[in-house]
Amino acid sequence: FFFLMIRRPPRSTQSRSSAASDVYKRQVQGFGHVGYWISKFFVDKGAILIGVQEWNGGVYNPEGFNPEHLKEHFTRTKDITTYKFAKETSDDYSLMTYPCDLLVAAAKEMQITKFNVGRIQCKVLIEAAQGCTSWLADFVLNKKNIFIMPDLLTTNGSITASYFEWLRNLEHVRSGLMMKKWTEKGAYLLTKKAAQVFGKRVEDLTDEDIQSLKGPREHEITILAIEESLHTALRETLDLSESAKVNLRTASWMNAIQKLHNFNEELEFVSKNTEVNL
């Protein structure tokens, strides 16, 4: 069980190149695979991890935690509340109601309900676990103008990866096998031409440069395919949310239902040109 709290660092500590998404301070609920990697990625981008909640307690420090050091302690001791850099600990879930920029719920269902939604003080809620917000709590959060990234958008990376693995198993061919050498050859020829223009030799390239010219590896292709799928889904949902003037959760469902209808129409399970009243 895990929540993550993120908050924005003082302006004096921000570099001029820091993007708005890089300076959040956040809290995370659940420090398993999802919670840990979310924390690491956010902190690597300049955010500050100020709170973590696990099943047996939580820790809080407004100055921030090192997620790798905290993860090592939790893995070794199985007790997050004994972490020496915590300024405050709790044996309940009260820490998730502390002020923060981002609150990431990455544990289990029904963690934000009518019993605690009135005390939630984040600006953005990221549902990194399925069903972590009750319908009543969702209504209240929207009334409080708290931006919600719904679970339908945020928890589909692993499912998408499984889909691509399934496609690969059907074809019995490694992803990118047909194009790997062609990609590598094209990159080499382009680099050779560029080197000639700038008076360089391809032979002078470093081992790292040579490695970058090689065709993509299988896991790189899969990661890029997942990234493209998730970006497309997010862009479609954001556009629909704006045009229909609904929140992201409603737009996610509208988009999904419309796609199901279109697919069934293609298979002639429903009559052509049947309207979907969303």
Tab-separated table of C-alpha atoms in Angstrom:
chain	number	residue	atom	x	y	z
A	1	PHE	CA	0.000	0.000	0.000
A	2	PHE	CA	1.544	3.275	-1.019
A	3	PHE	CA	0.964	6.941	-1.620
A	4	LEU	CA	3.455	9.500	-2.838
A	5	MET	CA	3.430	13.213	-2.019
A	6	ILE	CA	5.172	15.689	-4.295
A	7	ARG	CA	5.651	19.377	-3.798
A	8	ARG	CA	7.323	22.235	-5.626
A	9	PRO	CA	10.767	23.303	-4.320
A	10	PRO	CA	11.452	26.960	-3.466
A	11	ARG	CA	11.868	29.127	-6.552
A	12	SER	CA	15.373	30.099	-5.484
A	13	THR	CA	16.494	26.481	-5.886
A	14	GLN	CA	15.013	26.028	-9.351
A	15	SER	CA	17.184	26.316	-12.428
A	16	ARG	CA	16.017	28.496	-15.267
A	17	SER	CA	15.626	25.439	-17.466
A	18	SER	CA	13.296	23.652	-15.033
A	19	ALA	CA	9.961	22.834	-16.608
A	20	ALA	CA	6.762	23.135	-14.582
A	21	SER	CA	6.451	19.337	-14.472
A	22	ASP	CA	9.998	19.053	-13.053
A	23	VAL	CA	9.528	20.976	-9.817
A	24	TYR	CA	6.665	19.225	-8.063
A	25	LYS	CA	6.849	17.888	-4.553
A	26	ARG	CA	4.814	14.770	-4.198
A	27	GLN	CA	3.519	12.048	-1.962
A	28	VAL	CA	3.260	8.424	-2.992
A	29	GLN	CA	0.974	5.755	-1.629
A	30	GLY	CA	2.545	2.329	-2.056
A	31	PHE	CA	6.298	1.792	-2.478
A	32	GLY	CA	6.295	-1.322	-4.638
A	33	HIS	CA	7.398	-1.463	-8.272
A	34	VAL	CA	4.966	1.221	-9.431
A	35	GLY	CA	5.451	3.603	-6.529
A	36	TYR	CA	9.222	3.296	-6.436
A	37	TRP	CA	9.753	3.906	-10.146
A	38	ILE	CA	7.308	6.811	-10.209
A	39	SER	CA	9.252	8.343	-7.319
A	40	LYS	CA	12.600	7.778	-9.001
A	41	PHE	CA	11.497	9.219	-12.358
A	42	PHE	CA	9.950	12.293	-10.732
A	43	VAL	CA	12.959	12.953	-8.486
A	44	ASP	CA	15.342	12.493	-11.424
A	45	LYS	CA	13.394	15.270	-13.175
A	46	GLY	CA	13.745	17.640	-10.230
A	47	ALA	CA	10.664	16.926	-8.118
A	48	ILE	CA	10.840	16.416	-4.349
A	49	LEU	CA	9.467	13.275	-2.704
A	50	ILE	CA	8.108	14.379	0.673
A	51	GLY	CA	5.870	11.490	1.764
A	52	VAL	CA	5.498	7.739	1.334
A	53	GLN	CA	2.836	5.463	2.770
A	54	GLU	CA	3.075	1.692	2.989
A	55	TRP	CA	0.754	-0.910	4.465
A	56	ASN	CA	2.352	-0.673	7.915
A	57	GLY	CA	2.896	3.074	8.161
A	58	GLY	CA	4.139	6.202	6.469
A	59	VAL	CA	7.016	8.692	6.552
A	60	TYR	CA	7.089	12.423	5.863
A	61	ASN	CA	9.857	14.964	5.383
A	62	PRO	CA	9.139	18.364	3.773
A	63	GLU	CA	12.785	18.556	2.692
A	64	GLY	CA	12.443	15.393	0.628
A	65	PHE	CA	13.605	11.764	0.479
A	66	ASN	CA	16.052	9.892	-1.706
A	67	PRO	CA	13.793	7.184	-3.213
A	68	GLU	CA	16.655	4.736	-3.816
A	69	HIS	CA	17.930	5.034	-0.239
A	70	LEU	CA	14.393	4.759	1.129
A	71	LYS	CA	13.695	1.699	-1.037
A	72	GLU	CA	16.888	0.010	0.179
A	73	HIS	CA	15.872	0.630	3.817
A	74	PHE	CA	12.334	-0.669	3.288
A	75	THR	CA	13.543	-3.788	1.440
A	76	ARG	CA	16.014	-4.558	4.213
A	77	THR	CA	13.867	-3.816	7.282
A	78	LYS	CA	10.307	-4.273	5.958
A	79	ASP	CA	9.370	-1.269	8.124
A	80	ILE	CA	9.286	2.125	6.454
A	81	THR	CA	8.543	3.984	9.707
A	82	THR	CA	12.065	3.326	11.058
A	83	TYR	CA	13.670	5.340	8.263
A	84	LYS	CA	16.090	7.712	10.013
A	85	PHE	CA	15.545	10.660	7.664
A	86	ALA	CA	11.803	10.848	8.342
A	87	LYS	CA	10.776	14.015	10.181
A	88	GLU	CA	7.360	12.551	10.906
A	89	THR	CA	5.874	9.059	10.888
A	90	SER	CA	2.338	7.706	11.045
A	91	ASP	CA	0.755	4.333	11.599
A	92	ASP	CA	-2.420	5.372	9.792
A	93	TYR	CA	-3.140	7.012	6.425
A	94	SER	CA	-3.286	10.604	7.648
A	95	LEU	CA	-0.116	11.653	5.789
A	96	MET	CA	-1.886	11.473	2.447
A	97	THR	CA	-4.015	14.436	3.511
A	98	TYR	CA	-0.971	16.718	3.892
A	99	PRO	CA	-0.515	19.547	1.342
A	100	CYS	CA	1.406	18.597	-1.810
A	101	ASP	CA	1.422	19.281	-5.535
A	102	LEU	CA	0.974	15.671	-6.658
A	103	LEU	CA	-0.581	12.779	-4.801
A	104	VAL	CA	0.094	9.409	-6.419
A	105	ALA	CA	-2.124	6.523	-5.287
A	106	ALA	CA	-0.239	3.393	-6.332
A	107	ALA	CA	-1.492	0.649	-4.060
A	108	LYS	CA	-5.021	-0.720	-4.093
A	109	GLU	CA	-8.653	0.185	-4.620
A	110	MET	CA	-10.855	2.476	-2.538
A	111	GLN	CA	-8.191	4.544	-0.806
A	112	ILE	CA	-9.828	7.945	-1.354
A	113	THR	CA	-13.426	7.814	-0.186
A	114	LYS	CA	-16.076	9.964	1.481
A	115	PHE	CA	-14.259	9.473	4.769
A	116	ASN	CA	-11.055	11.299	3.774
A	117	VAL	CA	-11.742	13.164	0.516
A	118	GLY	CA	-12.611	16.374	2.369
A	119	ARG	CA	-9.068	16.511	3.781
A	120	ILE	CA	-7.185	15.812	0.527
A	121	GLN	CA	-5.039	18.891	-0.259
A	122	CYS	CA	-3.149	17.927	-3.420
A	123	LYS	CA	-3.387	19.884	-6.656
A	124	VAL	CA	-3.133	16.812	-8.895
A	125	LEU	CA	-4.154	13.221	-8.141
A	126	ILE	CA	-2.562	10.454	-10.198
A	127	GLU	CA	-4.392	7.141	-9.942
A	128	ALA	CA	-1.561	4.651	-10.426
A	129	ALA	CA	-3.739	1.848	-9.026
A	130	GLN	CA	-7.079	0.718	-10.359
A	131	GLY	CA	-10.213	1.904	-8.596
A	132	CYS	CA	-8.385	3.836	-5.869
A	133	THR	CA	-11.025	6.610	-5.804
A	134	SER	CA	-14.700	6.060	-5.013
A	135	TRP	CA	-17.343	7.664	-7.222
A	136	LEU	CA	-18.438	10.022	-4.457
A	137	ALA	CA	-14.834	11.033	-3.768
A	138	ASP	CA	-14.310	11.614	-7.485
A	139	PHE	CA	-17.294	13.984	-7.498
A	140	VAL	CA	-15.944	15.905	-4.493
A	141	LEU	CA	-12.424	16.134	-5.939
A	142	ASN	CA	-13.795	17.615	-9.147
A	143	LYS	CA	-15.813	20.131	-7.141
A	144	LYS	CA	-12.556	21.096	-5.392
A	145	ASN	CA	-10.913	21.589	-8.822
A	146	ILE	CA	-8.309	18.900	-8.151
A	147	PHE	CA	-7.021	17.616	-11.488
A	148	ILE	CA	-7.315	13.821	-11.725
A	149	MET	CA	-5.324	11.526	-14.012
A	150	PRO	CA	-7.712	8.538	-14.020
A	151	ASP	CA	-6.658	4.915	-13.681
A	152	LEU	CA	-8.019	4.124	-17.139
A	153	LEU	CA	-5.202	6.246	-18.579
A	154	THR	CA	-2.393	5.662	-16.101
A	155	THR	CA	-2.431	1.893	-15.446
A	156	ASN	CA	-2.358	0.471	-18.972
A	157	GLY	CA	1.378	0.338	-19.659
A	158	SER	CA	1.789	-3.294	-18.602
A	159	ILE	CA	-1.348	-4.379	-20.470
A	160	THR	CA	-0.099	-2.647	-23.606
A	161	ALA	CA	3.269	-4.393	-23.226
A	162	SER	CA	1.501	-7.752	-22.910
A	163	TYR	CA	-0.418	-6.989	-26.108
A	164	PHE	CA	2.802	-6.390	-28.042
A	165	GLU	CA	4.290	-9.590	-26.607
A	166	TRP	CA	1.183	-11.455	-27.765
A	167	LEU	CA	1.587	-10.043	-31.278
A	168	ARG	CA	5.204	-11.144	-31.336
A	169	ASN	CA	4.255	-14.674	-30.253
A	170	LEU	CA	1.688	-14.865	-33.033
A	171	GLU	CA	4.278	-13.906	-35.645
A	172	HIS	CA	7.095	-16.052	-34.176
A	173	VAL	CA	9.507	-13.275	-35.192
A	174	ARG	CA	11.419	-10.869	-32.977
A	175	SER	CA	10.195	-7.290	-33.095
A	176	GLY	CA	12.184	-5.238	-35.601
A	177	LEU	CA	14.106	-8.213	-37.032
A	178	MET	CA	13.105	-7.372	-40.596
A	179	MET	CA	14.255	-3.754	-40.338
A	180	LYS	CA	17.196	-3.878	-37.894
A	181	LYS	CA	20.021	-4.148	-40.453
A	182	TRP	CA	18.325	-1.688	-42.805
A	183	THR	CA	18.047	0.859	-39.994
A	184	GLU	CA	21.670	0.306	-38.997
A	185	LYS	CA	22.911	0.651	-42.582
A	186	GLY	CA	20.869	3.820	-43.163
A	187	ALA	CA	22.186	5.426	-39.964
A	188	TYR	CA	25.770	4.526	-40.907
A	189	LEU	CA	25.495	5.995	-44.410
A	190	LEU	CA	23.875	9.181	-43.083
A	191	THR	CA	26.606	9.565	-40.451
A	192	LYS	CA	29.326	8.914	-43.018
A	193	LYS	CA	27.915	11.617	-45.290
A	194	ALA	CA	27.636	14.077	-42.389
A	195	ALA	CA	31.225	13.297	-41.338
A	196	GLN	CA	32.438	14.088	-44.837
A	197	VAL	CA	30.624	17.418	-44.818
A	198	PHE	CA	32.292	18.422	-41.534
A	199	GLY	CA	35.693	17.042	-42.491
A	200	LYS	CA	35.587	14.072	-40.144
A	201	ARG	CA	36.043	10.327	-40.585
A	202	VAL	CA	33.612	7.627	-39.510
A	203	GLU	CA	36.614	5.716	-38.198
A	204	ASP	CA	37.084	8.446	-35.566
A	205	LEU	CA	33.728	7.751	-33.934
A	206	THR	CA	33.732	6.470	-30.364
A	207	ASP	CA	32.363	3.059	-29.371
A	208	GLU	CA	29.320	4.849	-27.925
A	209	ASP	CA	28.717	6.583	-31.255
A	210	ILE	CA	29.028	3.292	-33.139
A	211	GLN	CA	26.568	1.626	-30.751
A	212	SER	CA	24.028	4.393	-31.390
A	213	LEU	CA	24.174	3.651	-35.130
A	214	LYS	CA	23.083	0.054	-34.694
A	215	GLY	CA	19.478	-0.923	-35.245
A	216	PRO	CA	17.083	-0.826	-32.290
A	217	ARG	CA	17.055	-3.690	-29.833
A	218	GLU	CA	13.844	-5.568	-29.136
A	219	HIS	CA	13.113	-3.989	-25.766
A	220	GLU	CA	13.729	-0.520	-27.229
A	221	ILE	CA	11.154	-1.164	-29.943
A	222	THR	CA	8.642	-2.382	-27.358
A	223	ILE	CA	9.193	0.647	-25.100
A	224	LEU	CA	8.765	3.055	-28.011
A	225	ALA	CA	5.606	1.242	-29.133
A	226	ILE	CA	4.149	1.477	-25.606
A	227	GLU	CA	5.103	5.152	-25.430
A	228	GLU	CA	3.412	5.864	-28.749
A	229	SER	CA	0.233	4.016	-27.722
A	230	LEU	CA	-0.024	5.803	-24.373
A	231	HIS	CA	0.729	9.209	-25.872
A	232	THR	CA	-1.950	8.649	-28.511
A	233	ALA	CA	-4.497	7.636	-25.872
A	234	LEU	CA	-3.658	10.669	-23.749
A	235	ARG	CA	-3.847	13.063	-26.697
A	236	GLU	CA	-7.222	11.660	-27.787
A	237	THR	CA	-8.575	11.875	-24.247
A	238	LEU	CA	-7.339	15.433	-23.704
A	239	ASP	CA	-8.861	16.564	-27.010
A	240	LEU	CA	-12.187	14.871	-26.223
A	241	SER	CA	-12.192	16.302	-22.701
A	242	GLU	CA	-11.751	19.789	-24.114
A	243	SER	CA	-14.284	19.480	-26.926
A	244	ALA	CA	-16.974	17.762	-24.818
A	245	LYS	CA	-16.193	19.877	-21.727
A	246	VAL	CA	-15.883	16.847	-19.439
A	247	ASN	CA	-13.164	15.658	-17.074
A	248	LEU	CA	-10.511	13.133	-18.113
A	249	ARG	CA	-12.241	10.170	-16.475
A	250	THR	CA	-15.455	10.767	-18.399
A	251	ALA	CA	-13.512	11.449	-21.598
A	252	SER	CA	-11.588	8.177	-21.148
A	253	TRP	CA	-14.798	6.191	-20.955
A	254	MET	CA	-16.333	8.071	-23.885
A	255	ASN	CA	-13.273	7.367	-26.021
A	256	ALA	CA	-13.193	3.682	-25.060
A	257	ILE	CA	-16.923	3.133	-25.668
A	258	GLN	CA	-16.736	4.845	-29.058
A	259	LYS	CA	-13.820	2.626	-30.105
A	260	LEU	CA	-15.682	-0.501	-29.010
A	261	HIS	CA	-18.695	0.613	-30.998
A	262	ASN	CA	-16.597	1.283	-34.096
A	263	PHE	CA	-14.945	-2.122	-33.816
A	264	ASN	CA	-18.277	-3.921	-33.410
A	265	GLU	CA	-19.630	-1.968	-36.365
A	266	GLU	CA	-16.739	-3.163	-38.539
A	267	LEU	CA	-17.478	-6.755	-37.525
A	268	GLU	CA	-21.173	-6.105	-38.256
A	269	PHE	CA	-22.198	-6.881	-34.691
A	270	VAL	CA	-24.164	-3.637	-34.792
A	271	SER	CA	-25.855	-1.866	-37.676
A	272	LYS	CA	-23.812	0.564	-39.734
A	273	ASN	CA	-24.123	4.254	-38.850
A	274	THR	CA	-25.700	3.470	-35.479
A	275	GLU	CA	-25.215	6.470	-33.234
A	276	VAL	CA	-23.667	6.158	-29.795
A	277	ASN	CA	-25.285	8.541	-27.326
A	278	LEU	CA	-22.502	9.385	-24.910
